[in-house]
XYZ file of C-alpha atoms in Angstrom:
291
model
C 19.863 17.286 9.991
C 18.416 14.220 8.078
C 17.096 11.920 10.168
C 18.027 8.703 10.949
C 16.306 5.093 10.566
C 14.633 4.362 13.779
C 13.639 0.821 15.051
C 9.938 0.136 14.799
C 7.899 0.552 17.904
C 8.695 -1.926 20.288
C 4.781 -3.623 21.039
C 6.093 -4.970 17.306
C 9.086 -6.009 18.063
C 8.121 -10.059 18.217
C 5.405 -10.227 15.608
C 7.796 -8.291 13.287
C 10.772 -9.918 13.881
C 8.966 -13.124 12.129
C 7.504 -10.964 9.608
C 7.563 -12.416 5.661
C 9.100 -9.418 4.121
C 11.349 -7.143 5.132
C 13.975 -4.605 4.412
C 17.568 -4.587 5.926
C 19.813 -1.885 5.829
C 18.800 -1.116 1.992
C 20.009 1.883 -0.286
C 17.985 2.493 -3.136
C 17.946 5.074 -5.790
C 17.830 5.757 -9.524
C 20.703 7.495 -12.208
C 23.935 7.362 -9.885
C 21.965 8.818 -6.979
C 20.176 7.196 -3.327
C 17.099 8.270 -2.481
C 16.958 5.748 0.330
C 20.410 4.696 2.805
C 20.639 2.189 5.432
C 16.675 1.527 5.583
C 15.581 -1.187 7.927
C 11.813 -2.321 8.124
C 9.301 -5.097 8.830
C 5.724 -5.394 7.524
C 3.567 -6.850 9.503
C 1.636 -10.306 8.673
C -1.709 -9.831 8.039
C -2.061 -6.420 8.974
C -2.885 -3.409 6.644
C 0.277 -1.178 6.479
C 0.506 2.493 5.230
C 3.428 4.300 4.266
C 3.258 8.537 4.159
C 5.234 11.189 3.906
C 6.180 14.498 2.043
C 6.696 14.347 -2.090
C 10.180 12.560 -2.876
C 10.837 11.456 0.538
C 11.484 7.818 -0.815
C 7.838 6.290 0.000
C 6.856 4.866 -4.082
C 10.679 4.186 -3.996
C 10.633 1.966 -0.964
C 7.577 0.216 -2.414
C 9.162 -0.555 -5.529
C 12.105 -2.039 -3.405
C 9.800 -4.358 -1.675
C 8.198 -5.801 -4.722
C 11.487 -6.590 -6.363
C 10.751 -3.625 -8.706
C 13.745 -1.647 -7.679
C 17.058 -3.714 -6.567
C 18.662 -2.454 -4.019
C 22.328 -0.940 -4.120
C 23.653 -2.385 -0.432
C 21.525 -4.385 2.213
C 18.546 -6.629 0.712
C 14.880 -7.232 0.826
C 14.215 -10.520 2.195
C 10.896 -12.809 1.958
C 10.751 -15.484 3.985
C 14.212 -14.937 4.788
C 15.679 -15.497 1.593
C 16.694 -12.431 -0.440
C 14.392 -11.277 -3.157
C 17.515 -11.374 -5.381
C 18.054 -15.546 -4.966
C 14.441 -15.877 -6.159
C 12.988 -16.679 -8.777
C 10.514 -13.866 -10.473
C 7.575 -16.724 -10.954
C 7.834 -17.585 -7.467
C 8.206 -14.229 -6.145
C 4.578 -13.463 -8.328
C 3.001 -16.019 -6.505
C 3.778 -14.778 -3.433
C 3.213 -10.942 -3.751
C 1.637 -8.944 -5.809
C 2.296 -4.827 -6.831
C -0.323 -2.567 -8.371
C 2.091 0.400 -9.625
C 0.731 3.976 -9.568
C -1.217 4.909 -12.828
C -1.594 1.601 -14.200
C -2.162 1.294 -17.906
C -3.763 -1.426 -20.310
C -4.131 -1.453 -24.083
C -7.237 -0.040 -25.537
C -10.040 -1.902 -25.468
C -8.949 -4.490 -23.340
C -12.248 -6.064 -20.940
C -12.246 -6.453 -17.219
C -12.097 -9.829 -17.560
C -9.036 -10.084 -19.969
C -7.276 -7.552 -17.407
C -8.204 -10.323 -14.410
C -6.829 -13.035 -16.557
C -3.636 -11.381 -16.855
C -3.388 -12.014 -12.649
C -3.192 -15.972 -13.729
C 0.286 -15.662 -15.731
C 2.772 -16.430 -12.932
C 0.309 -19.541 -11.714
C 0.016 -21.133 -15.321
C 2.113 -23.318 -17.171
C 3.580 -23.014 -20.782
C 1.458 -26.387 -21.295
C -1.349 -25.724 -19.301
C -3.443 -22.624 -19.841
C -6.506 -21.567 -18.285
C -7.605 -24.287 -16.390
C -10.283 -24.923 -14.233
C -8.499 -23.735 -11.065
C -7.764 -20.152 -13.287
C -11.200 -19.680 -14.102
C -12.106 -19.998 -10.389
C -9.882 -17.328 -9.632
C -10.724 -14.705 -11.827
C -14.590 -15.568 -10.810
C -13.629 -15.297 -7.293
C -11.679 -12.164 -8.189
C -14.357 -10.283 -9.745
C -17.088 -11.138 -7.165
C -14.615 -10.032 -4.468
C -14.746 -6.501 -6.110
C -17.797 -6.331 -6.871
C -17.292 -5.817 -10.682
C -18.627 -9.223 -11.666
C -21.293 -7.478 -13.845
C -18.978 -5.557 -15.663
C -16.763 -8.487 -16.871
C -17.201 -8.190 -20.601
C -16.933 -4.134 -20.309
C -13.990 -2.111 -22.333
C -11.576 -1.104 -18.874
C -11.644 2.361 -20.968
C -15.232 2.871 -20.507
C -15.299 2.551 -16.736
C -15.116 5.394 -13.909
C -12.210 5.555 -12.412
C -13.253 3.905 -9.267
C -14.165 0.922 -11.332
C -11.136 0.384 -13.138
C -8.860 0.858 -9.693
C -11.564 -2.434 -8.602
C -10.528 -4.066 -11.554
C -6.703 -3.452 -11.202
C -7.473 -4.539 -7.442
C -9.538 -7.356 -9.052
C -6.208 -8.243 -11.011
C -4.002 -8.438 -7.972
C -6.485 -10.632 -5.983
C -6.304 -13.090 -9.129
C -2.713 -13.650 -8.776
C -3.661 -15.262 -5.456
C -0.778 -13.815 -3.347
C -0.886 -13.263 0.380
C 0.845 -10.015 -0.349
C -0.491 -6.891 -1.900
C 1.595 -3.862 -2.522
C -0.410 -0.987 -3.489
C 1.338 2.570 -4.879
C -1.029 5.598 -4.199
C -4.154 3.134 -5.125
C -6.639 6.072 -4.498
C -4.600 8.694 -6.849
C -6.874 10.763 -9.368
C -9.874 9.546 -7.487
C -12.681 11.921 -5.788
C -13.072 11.530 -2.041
C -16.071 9.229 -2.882
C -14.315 6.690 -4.997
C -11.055 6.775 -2.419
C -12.585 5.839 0.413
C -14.983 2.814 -1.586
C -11.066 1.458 -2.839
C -10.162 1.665 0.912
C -13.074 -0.107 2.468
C -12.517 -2.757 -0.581
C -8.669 -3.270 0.433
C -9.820 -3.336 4.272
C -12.662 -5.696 3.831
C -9.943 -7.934 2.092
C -7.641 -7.588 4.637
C -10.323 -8.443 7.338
C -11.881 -11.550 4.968
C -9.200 -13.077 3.219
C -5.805 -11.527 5.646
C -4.191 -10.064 2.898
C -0.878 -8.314 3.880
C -1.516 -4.649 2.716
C 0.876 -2.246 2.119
C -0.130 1.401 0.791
C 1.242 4.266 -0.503
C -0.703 6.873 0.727
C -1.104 10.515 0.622
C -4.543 11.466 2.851
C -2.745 11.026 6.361
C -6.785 11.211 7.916
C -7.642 8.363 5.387
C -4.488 6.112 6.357
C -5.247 6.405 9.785
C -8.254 5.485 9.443
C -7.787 2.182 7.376
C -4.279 0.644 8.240
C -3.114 -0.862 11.563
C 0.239 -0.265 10.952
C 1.831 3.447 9.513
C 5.273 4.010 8.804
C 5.716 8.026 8.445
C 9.464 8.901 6.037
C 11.047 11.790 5.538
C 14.396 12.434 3.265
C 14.401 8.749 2.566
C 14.473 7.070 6.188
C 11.858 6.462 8.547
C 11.382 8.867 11.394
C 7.986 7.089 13.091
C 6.650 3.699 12.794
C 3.753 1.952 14.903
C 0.013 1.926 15.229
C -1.807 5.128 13.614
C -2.097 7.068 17.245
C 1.725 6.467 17.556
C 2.431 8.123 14.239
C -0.390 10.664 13.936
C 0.350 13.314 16.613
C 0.414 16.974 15.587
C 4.450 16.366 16.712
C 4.919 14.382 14.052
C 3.026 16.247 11.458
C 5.334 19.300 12.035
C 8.582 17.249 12.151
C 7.631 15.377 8.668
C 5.544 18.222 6.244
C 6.056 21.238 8.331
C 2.531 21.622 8.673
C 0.674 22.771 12.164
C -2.026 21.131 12.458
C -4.561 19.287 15.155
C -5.067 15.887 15.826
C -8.406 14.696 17.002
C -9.798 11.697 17.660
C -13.069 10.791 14.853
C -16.228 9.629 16.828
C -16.562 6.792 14.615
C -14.026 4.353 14.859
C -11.850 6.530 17.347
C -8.904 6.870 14.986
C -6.795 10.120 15.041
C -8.015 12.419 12.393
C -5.855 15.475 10.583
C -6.900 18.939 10.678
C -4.365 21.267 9.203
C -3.585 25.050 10.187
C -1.434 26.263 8.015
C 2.483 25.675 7.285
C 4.250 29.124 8.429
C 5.903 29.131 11.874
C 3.223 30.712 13.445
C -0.145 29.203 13.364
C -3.229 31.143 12.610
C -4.309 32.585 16.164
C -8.164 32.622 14.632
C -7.387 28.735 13.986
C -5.766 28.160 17.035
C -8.572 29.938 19.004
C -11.293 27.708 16.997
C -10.071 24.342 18.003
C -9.028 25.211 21.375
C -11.903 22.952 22.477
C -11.818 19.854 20.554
C-alpha cells in the first residue's frame, strides 16, 4: 500500500505554519506521469533541512518543485504566501537559490567568473558590476574558503573545490534560501563531510535556510535539524533526526535492517546496516546486541 502524506511532527507545528516556503497539496511529475500526489510540506526558517529516501521516490523531484524548477500539476508551492507561479523569476532568484545535481560550466571558465554569475538576478541591464557585486563575490569566496583560487580554471580543481565554488556561487546570489540536490554526489567521504560542515557553518553564521538532497542517512543526521524521510513520492516521517532515524523507519522506507545508535560526538543517531533480506544476519544481530 503506498503511503500516504503525513502532517509534520507536531513540536513544528507553529514555527512551520509561518514558514517562507512551502508545498500544498502538490502533484508533480514529468512525460504524462506523477511522481509526487497530494504532497504537503513546510521548511523550516533557518534551520538545515534534509530530505532522504530510496532511488525515484520523488526526493530531486520535490526539490526541483520548491525552486520553481518543476511546476506543479495541482496544489502550489508558495513563498511568503504567494504562489511561486504569480512571481516573478528575478524576484524569486533573489530570494532562493538551487544548486542542481552535477552542475556544469563551460571550459575554462575561473572561480571567480562562476561567482559572478550568482550576481545576475541582483544587477541591472544598466548597471553592471557594481561596487555592492564585487562585495559579494569577495564575501562569497572568503566564506568558502576558495579565495586563493579565484583566478583558477573550475576544470582544474578537485572535486571538493569546485562543489565550494558552486556553493560559493549560491552564497553570491545573496538569498536566504539555499536548495541543494545531492551536493556531496561523486565526492569521497573526506570531501562530503568538508561540503557539509561548510553548508552547516553557513547555516549557524549567516541562518541560511538549507535544504538537502541527501543520500548518507548517518551524514544527514548528523548535519540537519530537520529530516523529511519519502517513499513512492509522499512523505512517510518528518521531524528532528531521532524522530526519523529509528531502525523502524529504515525498514519501512529501504527495506534495510539495520541499527540505530547514538554517535558519542554530537549524540546524533547514527546508521549501521545489516543486511536487506527478511531475516537479519544472526552473527550481526549477535554483534550489536550490546550497543
Amino acid at each position: 500500500m503506498t503511503p500516504q502524506p503525513t502532517p509534520v511532527m507536531r513540536t513544528d507545528a507553529h514555527p512551520l505554519a509561518r514558514a517562507r516556503l512551502k508545498a500544498e497539496n502538490i502533484s508533480l511529475g514529468y512525460d504524462g506521469a506523477d511522481i509526487i500526489q497530494n504532497l504537503s510540506l513546510a521548511i523550516p526558517d533557518g534551520k538545515i533541512t534534509s530530505i532522504i529516501g530510496p532511488n525515484g521516490c520523488g526526493k530531486s523531484t520535490l526539490l526541483r518543485g520548491l525552486g520553481r524548477l518543476l511546476t506543479p500539476r495541482a496544489g502550489q508551492m508558495t513563498l511568503d504566501g504567494i504562489p511561486l507561479a504569480a512571481q516573478s523569476t528575478r524576484h524569486i532568484a533573489t530570494q532562493l537559490s538551487v544548486l542542481p545535481q552535477a552542475p556544469t560550466a563551460p571550459s575554462g571558465l575561473t572561480v571567480a567568473d562562476l561567482v559572478s554569475r550568482g550576481r545576475h538576478p541582483r544587477q541591472k541591464w544598466y548597471q553592471q558590476f557594481s561596487v555592492p557585486d564585487h562585495t559579494a563575490i569577495t564575501d562569497a569566496l572568503q566564506a568558502t574558503d576558495i579565495s586563493d583560487h579565484a583566478d583558477t580554471p573550475l576544470d582544474d580543481l578537485s572535486g571538493g573545490q569546485q562543489q565550494r565554488a558552486w556553493i560559493s556561487m549560491t552564497l553570491a546570489q545573496e538569498t536566504e534560501i539555499i536548495l541543494l540536490d545531492e551536493p556531496t554526489t561523486y565526492l569521497d567521504l573526506a570531501h562530503q563531510v568538508d561540503v557539509l560542515e561548510l553548508v552547516q557553518r553557513l547555516n549557524h553564521t549567516h541562518h541560511h535556510t538549507v535544504v538537502m538532497v541527501l543520500h548518507d542517512i548517518s551524514l544527514a543526521a548528523r548535519y540537519s535539524d530537520h529530516m523529511v524521510a519519502m517513499k513512492n513520492g509522499a512523505i512517510v516521517a518528518a521531524g528532528t533526526p531521532h524522530d526519523v532515524v529509528t531502525a523502524q523507519r529504515l525498514k519501512e522506507i529501504f527495506g534495510l535492517n539495520a541499527h540505530v545508535v547514538t554517535e558519542p560526538t554530537q549524540g546524533r543517531p547514527h546508521v549501521i546496516p545489516l543486511g536487506t533480506s527478511g531475516t537479519m544476519n544472526p552473527l550481526l544481530e549477535t554483534e550489536m546486541a550490546g550497543y
